[in-house]
Amino acid sequence: GENVEQHPSTLSVQEGDSAVIKCTYSDSASNYFPWYKQELGKGPQLIIDIRSNVGEKKDQRIAVTLNKTAKHFSLHITETQPEDSAVYFCAASRGAAGNKLTFGGGTRVLVKP
Amino acid sequence: GAVVSQHPSRVICKSGTSVKIECRSLDFQATTMFWYRQFPKQSLMLMATSNEGSKATYEQGVEKDKFLINHASLTLSTLTVTSAHPEDSSFYICSANPGGGYNEQFFGPGTRLTVL
């Protein structure tokens, strides 16, 4: 089955700096890669996703890059703000509807004012 | 759009009782819903996948007779924790997939279960 590794497990950045989280996956058939943000006591919120037919996707201050050859993908957050502090999870899936997601271990991001 | 609700948000029960958690997709029909369990400071652990009108598919190690899942309609799935014990205390989260050929999952806010 699929295995997703996520690094780092914790990340502390100064407000305004950039944050980068990296994930690797094992199943070469995976073609859907979402990122979720989870605040304390809440459910995960989908913040951005990418499919294997593109290498990069951007939405305001967040971007995701995908390298299918190397089987890794990354989340980039620019101009970080205190409200970006949360736990971020990457996931991978074969993209057909109804297929399960395999999650990484999560990254706890702390943005210091 | 893509809002998923869960009820209740918190529940405290005595050991040996059963607890039902509801998951609803509010503005879309969900062909598939998923149930996860999350321990403090850990990732999400998939418990089961449920499709409307059919039996749920449980992950290895998850007791289907203990965690009963019913996906009665395209907008509602329920998880019943039967004969709950303190080790069942956890954060239970559902997600819903709108189908249509894509695999996005939208998560509910979670249910905190505490078994005394």
mmCIF file of N, CA, C and O in Angstrom, chain A residues 65-105:
data_model
loop_
_atom_site.group_PDB
_atom_site.id
_atom_site.type_symbol
_atom_site.label_atom_id
_atom_site.label_comp_id
_atom_site.label_asym_id
_atom_site.label_seq_id
_atom_site.Cartn_x
_atom_site.Cartn_y
_atom_site.Cartn_z
ATOM 1 N N THR A 65 4.205 22.119 -4.994
ATOM 2 C CA THR A 65 4.975 21.622 -6.123
ATOM 3 C C THR A 65 5.003 20.102 -6.073
ATOM 4 O O THR A 65 4.961 19.502 -4.990
ATOM 5 N N LEU A 66 5.054 19.496 -7.230
ATOM 6 C CA LEU A 66 5.034 18.040 -7.331
ATOM 7 C C LEU A 66 6.126 17.580 -8.273
ATOM 8 O O LEU A 66 6.270 18.098 -9.378
ATOM 9 N N ASN A 67 6.901 16.609 -7.815
ATOM 10 C CA ASN A 67 7.905 15.966 -8.662
ATOM 11 C C ASN A 67 7.555 14.487 -8.723
ATOM 12 O O ASN A 67 7.860 13.725 -7.799
ATOM 13 N N LYS A 68 6.901 14.074 -9.797
ATOM 14 C CA LYS A 68 6.428 12.693 -9.892
ATOM 15 C C LYS A 68 7.577 11.714 -10.044
ATOM 16 O O LYS A 68 7.498 10.574 -9.579
ATOM 17 N N THR A 69 8.634 12.148 -10.707
ATOM 18 C CA THR A 69 9.773 11.250 -10.912
ATOM 19 C C THR A 69 10.394 10.875 -9.572
ATOM 20 O O THR A 69 10.705 9.710 -9.316
ATOM 21 N N ALA A 70 10.568 11.884 -8.730
ATOM 22 C CA ALA A 70 11.182 11.650 -7.425
ATOM 23 C C ALA A 70 10.158 11.240 -6.377
ATOM 24 O O ALA A 70 10.521 10.906 -5.251
ATOM 25 N N LYS A 71 8.896 11.304 -6.717
ATOM 26 C CA LYS A 71 7.800 10.967 -5.800
ATOM 27 C C LYS A 71 7.856 11.833 -4.550
ATOM 28 O O LYS A 71 7.844 11.309 -3.415
ATOM 29 N N HIS A 72 7.938 13.134 -4.743
ATOM 30 C CA HIS A 72 7.797 14.013 -3.607
ATOM 31 C C HIS A 72 7.053 15.285 -3.982
ATOM 32 O O HIS A 72 7.017 15.687 -5.152
ATOM 33 N N PHE A 73 6.411 15.873 -2.992
ATOM 34 C CA PHE A 73 5.660 17.107 -3.193
ATOM 35 C C PHE A 73 5.814 17.980 -1.949
ATOM 36 O O PHE A 73 6.105 17.479 -0.860
ATOM 37 N N SER A 74 5.691 19.273 -2.154
ATOM 38 C CA SER A 74 5.988 20.217 -1.081
ATOM 39 C C SER A 74 4.929 21.306 -0.995
ATOM 40 O O SER A 74 4.338 21.689 -2.005
ATOM 41 N N LEU A 75 4.747 21.801 0.214
ATOM 42 C CA LEU A 75 3.855 22.945 0.470
ATOM 43 C C LEU A 75 4.718 24.137 0.828
ATOM 44 O O LEU A 75 5.623 24.019 1.672
ATOM 45 N N HIS A 76 4.451 25.254 0.182
ATOM 46 C CA HIS A 76 5.184 26.487 0.448
ATOM 47 C C HIS A 76 4.189 27.542 0.925
ATOM 48 O O HIS A 76 3.195 27.805 0.248
ATOM 49 N N ILE A 77 4.479 28.128 2.075
ATOM 50 C CA ILE A 77 3.668 29.230 2.578
ATOM 51 C C ILE A 77 4.578 30.453 2.650
ATOM 52 O O ILE A 77 5.610 30.425 3.327
ATOM 53 N N THR A 78 4.218 31.503 1.941
ATOM 54 C CA THR A 78 5.022 32.725 1.963
ATOM 55 C C THR A 78 4.367 33.762 2.871
ATOM 56 O O THR A 78 3.177 33.671 3.196
ATOM 57 N N GLU A 79 5.187 34.703 3.309
ATOM 58 C CA GLU A 79 4.705 35.819 4.161
ATOM 59 C C GLU A 79 3.835 35.281 5.295
ATOM 60 O O GLU A 79 2.689 35.711 5.476
ATOM 61 N N THR A 80 4.388 34.364 6.065
ATOM 62 C CA THR A 80 3.599 33.712 7.105
ATOM 63 C C THR A 80 3.039 34.703 8.120
ATOM 64 O O THR A 80 3.649 35.735 8.434
ATOM 65 N N GLN A 81 1.864 34.347 8.619
ATOM 66 C CA GLN A 81 1.156 35.159 9.605
ATOM 67 C C GLN A 81 0.826 34.278 10.812
ATOM 68 O O GLN A 81 0.761 33.053 10.683
ATOM 69 N N PRO A 82 0.615 34.878 11.976
ATOM 70 C CA PRO A 82 0.311 34.066 13.164
ATOM 71 C C PRO A 82 -0.864 33.104 12.951
ATOM 72 O O PRO A 82 -0.858 31.997 13.501
ATOM 73 N N GLU A 83 -1.827 33.494 12.148
ATOM 74 C CA GLU A 83 -2.987 32.622 11.920
ATOM 75 C C GLU A 83 -2.652 31.410 11.050
ATOM 76 O O GLU A 83 -3.485 30.511 10.867
ATOM 77 N N ASP A 84 -1.430 31.367 10.512
ATOM 78 C CA ASP A 84 -0.986 30.173 9.790
ATOM 79 C C ASP A 84 -0.542 29.073 10.759
ATOM 80 O O ASP A 84 -0.292 27.937 10.343
ATOM 81 N N SER A 85 -0.405 29.407 12.031
ATOM 82 C CA SER A 85 -0.007 28.411 13.028
ATOM 83 C C SER A 85 -1.077 27.329 13.128
ATOM 84 O O SER A 85 -2.249 27.629 13.368
ATOM 85 N N ALA A 86 -0.660 26.087 12.906
ATOM 86 C CA ALA A 86 -1.594 24.958 12.889
ATOM 87 C C ALA A 86 -0.778 23.701 12.597
ATOM 88 O O ALA A 86 0.445 23.760 12.451
ATOM 89 N N VAL A 87 -1.470 22.570 12.505
ATOM 90 C CA VAL A 87 -0.838 21.340 12.041
ATOM 91 C C VAL A 87 -1.234 21.134 10.585
ATOM 92 O O VAL A 87 -2.418 21.252 10.242
ATOM 93 N N TYR A 88 -0.254 20.857 9.758
ATOM 94 C CA TYR A 88 -0.495 20.653 8.332
ATOM 95 C C TYR A 88 -0.235 19.185 7.987
ATOM 96 O O TYR A 88 0.763 18.599 8.414
ATOM 97 N N PHE A 89 -1.156 18.608 7.219
ATOM 98 C CA PHE A 89 -1.023 17.227 6.779
ATOM 99 C C PHE A 89 -0.992 17.166 5.257
ATOM 100 O O PHE A 89 -1.817 17.799 4.585
ATOM 101 N N CYS A 90 -0.060 16.372 4.722
ATOM 102 C CA CYS A 90 -0.111 16.043 3.312
ATOM 103 C C CYS A 90 -0.776 14.681 3.170
ATOM 104 O O CYS A 90 -0.877 13.915 4.138
ATOM 105 N N ALA A 91 -1.244 14.379 1.989
ATOM 106 C CA ALA A 91 -1.862 13.086 1.733
ATOM 107 C C ALA A 91 -1.666 12.725 0.268
ATOM 108 O O ALA A 91 -1.364 13.588 -0.571
ATOM 109 N N ALA A 92 -1.829 11.446 -0.009
ATOM 110 C CA ALA A 92 -1.699 10.963 -1.381
ATOM 111 C C ALA A 92 -2.781 9.932 -1.640
ATOM 112 O O ALA A 92 -3.227 9.223 -0.734
ATOM 113 N N SER A 93 -3.194 9.854 -2.887
ATOM 114 C CA SER A 93 -4.260 8.929 -3.249
ATOM 115 C C SER A 93 -4.212 8.635 -4.736
ATOM 116 O O SER A 93 -3.751 9.465 -5.530
ATOM 117 N N ARG A 94 -4.694 7.457 -5.094
ATOM 118 C CA ARG A 94 -5.048 7.222 -6.489
ATOM 119 C C ARG A 94 -6.334 8.016 -6.699
ATOM 120 O O ARG A 94 -7.250 7.924 -5.898
ATOM 121 N N GLY A 95 -6.400 8.766 -7.763
ATOM 122 C CA GLY A 95 -7.371 9.848 -7.832
ATOM 123 C C GLY A 95 -8.808 9.520 -8.147
ATOM 124 O O GLY A 95 -9.625 10.415 -8.218
ATOM 125 N N ALA A 96 -9.167 8.269 -8.332
ATOM 126 C CA ALA A 96 -10.566 7.979 -8.646
ATOM 127 C C ALA A 96 -11.447 8.290 -7.450
ATOM 128 O O ALA A 96 -11.032 8.140 -6.299
ATOM 129 N N ALA A 97 -12.655 8.734 -7.716
ATOM 130 C CA ALA A 97 -13.583 9.093 -6.656
ATOM 131 C C ALA A 97 -13.800 7.908 -5.717
ATOM 132 O O ALA A 97 -13.943 6.777 -6.157
ATOM 133 N N GLY A 98 -13.780 8.206 -4.425
ATOM 134 C CA GLY A 98 -14.023 7.168 -3.437
ATOM 135 C C GLY A 98 -12.784 6.473 -2.943
ATOM 136 O O GLY A 98 -12.847 5.687 -1.996
ATOM 137 N N ASN A 99 -11.639 6.749 -3.555
ATOM 138 C CA ASN A 99 -10.406 6.126 -3.075
ATOM 139 C C ASN A 99 -9.922 6.800 -1.802
ATOM 140 O O ASN A 99 -10.055 8.002 -1.630
ATOM 141 N N LYS A 100 -9.320 6.008 -0.923
ATOM 142 C CA LYS A 100 -8.909 6.552 0.359
ATOM 143 C C LYS A 100 -7.620 7.349 0.241
ATOM 144 O O LYS A 100 -6.816 7.146 -0.664
ATOM 145 N N LEU A 101 -7.458 8.276 1.175
ATOM 146 C CA LEU A 101 -6.244 9.067 1.292
ATOM 147 C C LEU A 101 -5.297 8.415 2.283
ATOM 148 O O LEU A 101 -5.729 7.880 3.303
ATOM 149 N N THR A 102 -4.004 8.494 2.000
ATOM 150 C CA THR A 102 -2.984 8.086 2.960
ATOM 151 C C THR A 102 -2.303 9.362 3.437
ATOM 152 O O THR A 102 -1.784 10.131 2.616
ATOM 153 N N PHE A 103 -2.307 9.572 4.746
ATOM 154 C CA PHE A 103 -1.806 10.821 5.312
ATOM 155 C C PHE A 103 -0.362 10.709 5.774
ATOM 156 O O PHE A 103 0.091 9.650 6.225
ATOM 157 N N GLY A 104 0.345 11.832 5.689
ATOM 158 C CA GLY A 104 1.630 11.947 6.338
ATOM 159 C C GLY A 104 1.432 12.167 7.830
ATOM 160 O O GLY A 104 0.304 12.314 8.307
ATOM 161 N N GLY A 105 2.534 12.196 8.555
ATOM 162 C CA GLY A 105 2.463 12.280 10.007
ATOM 163 C C GLY A 105 2.119 13.656 10.558
ATOM 164 O O GLY A 105 1.836 13.794 11.751
#
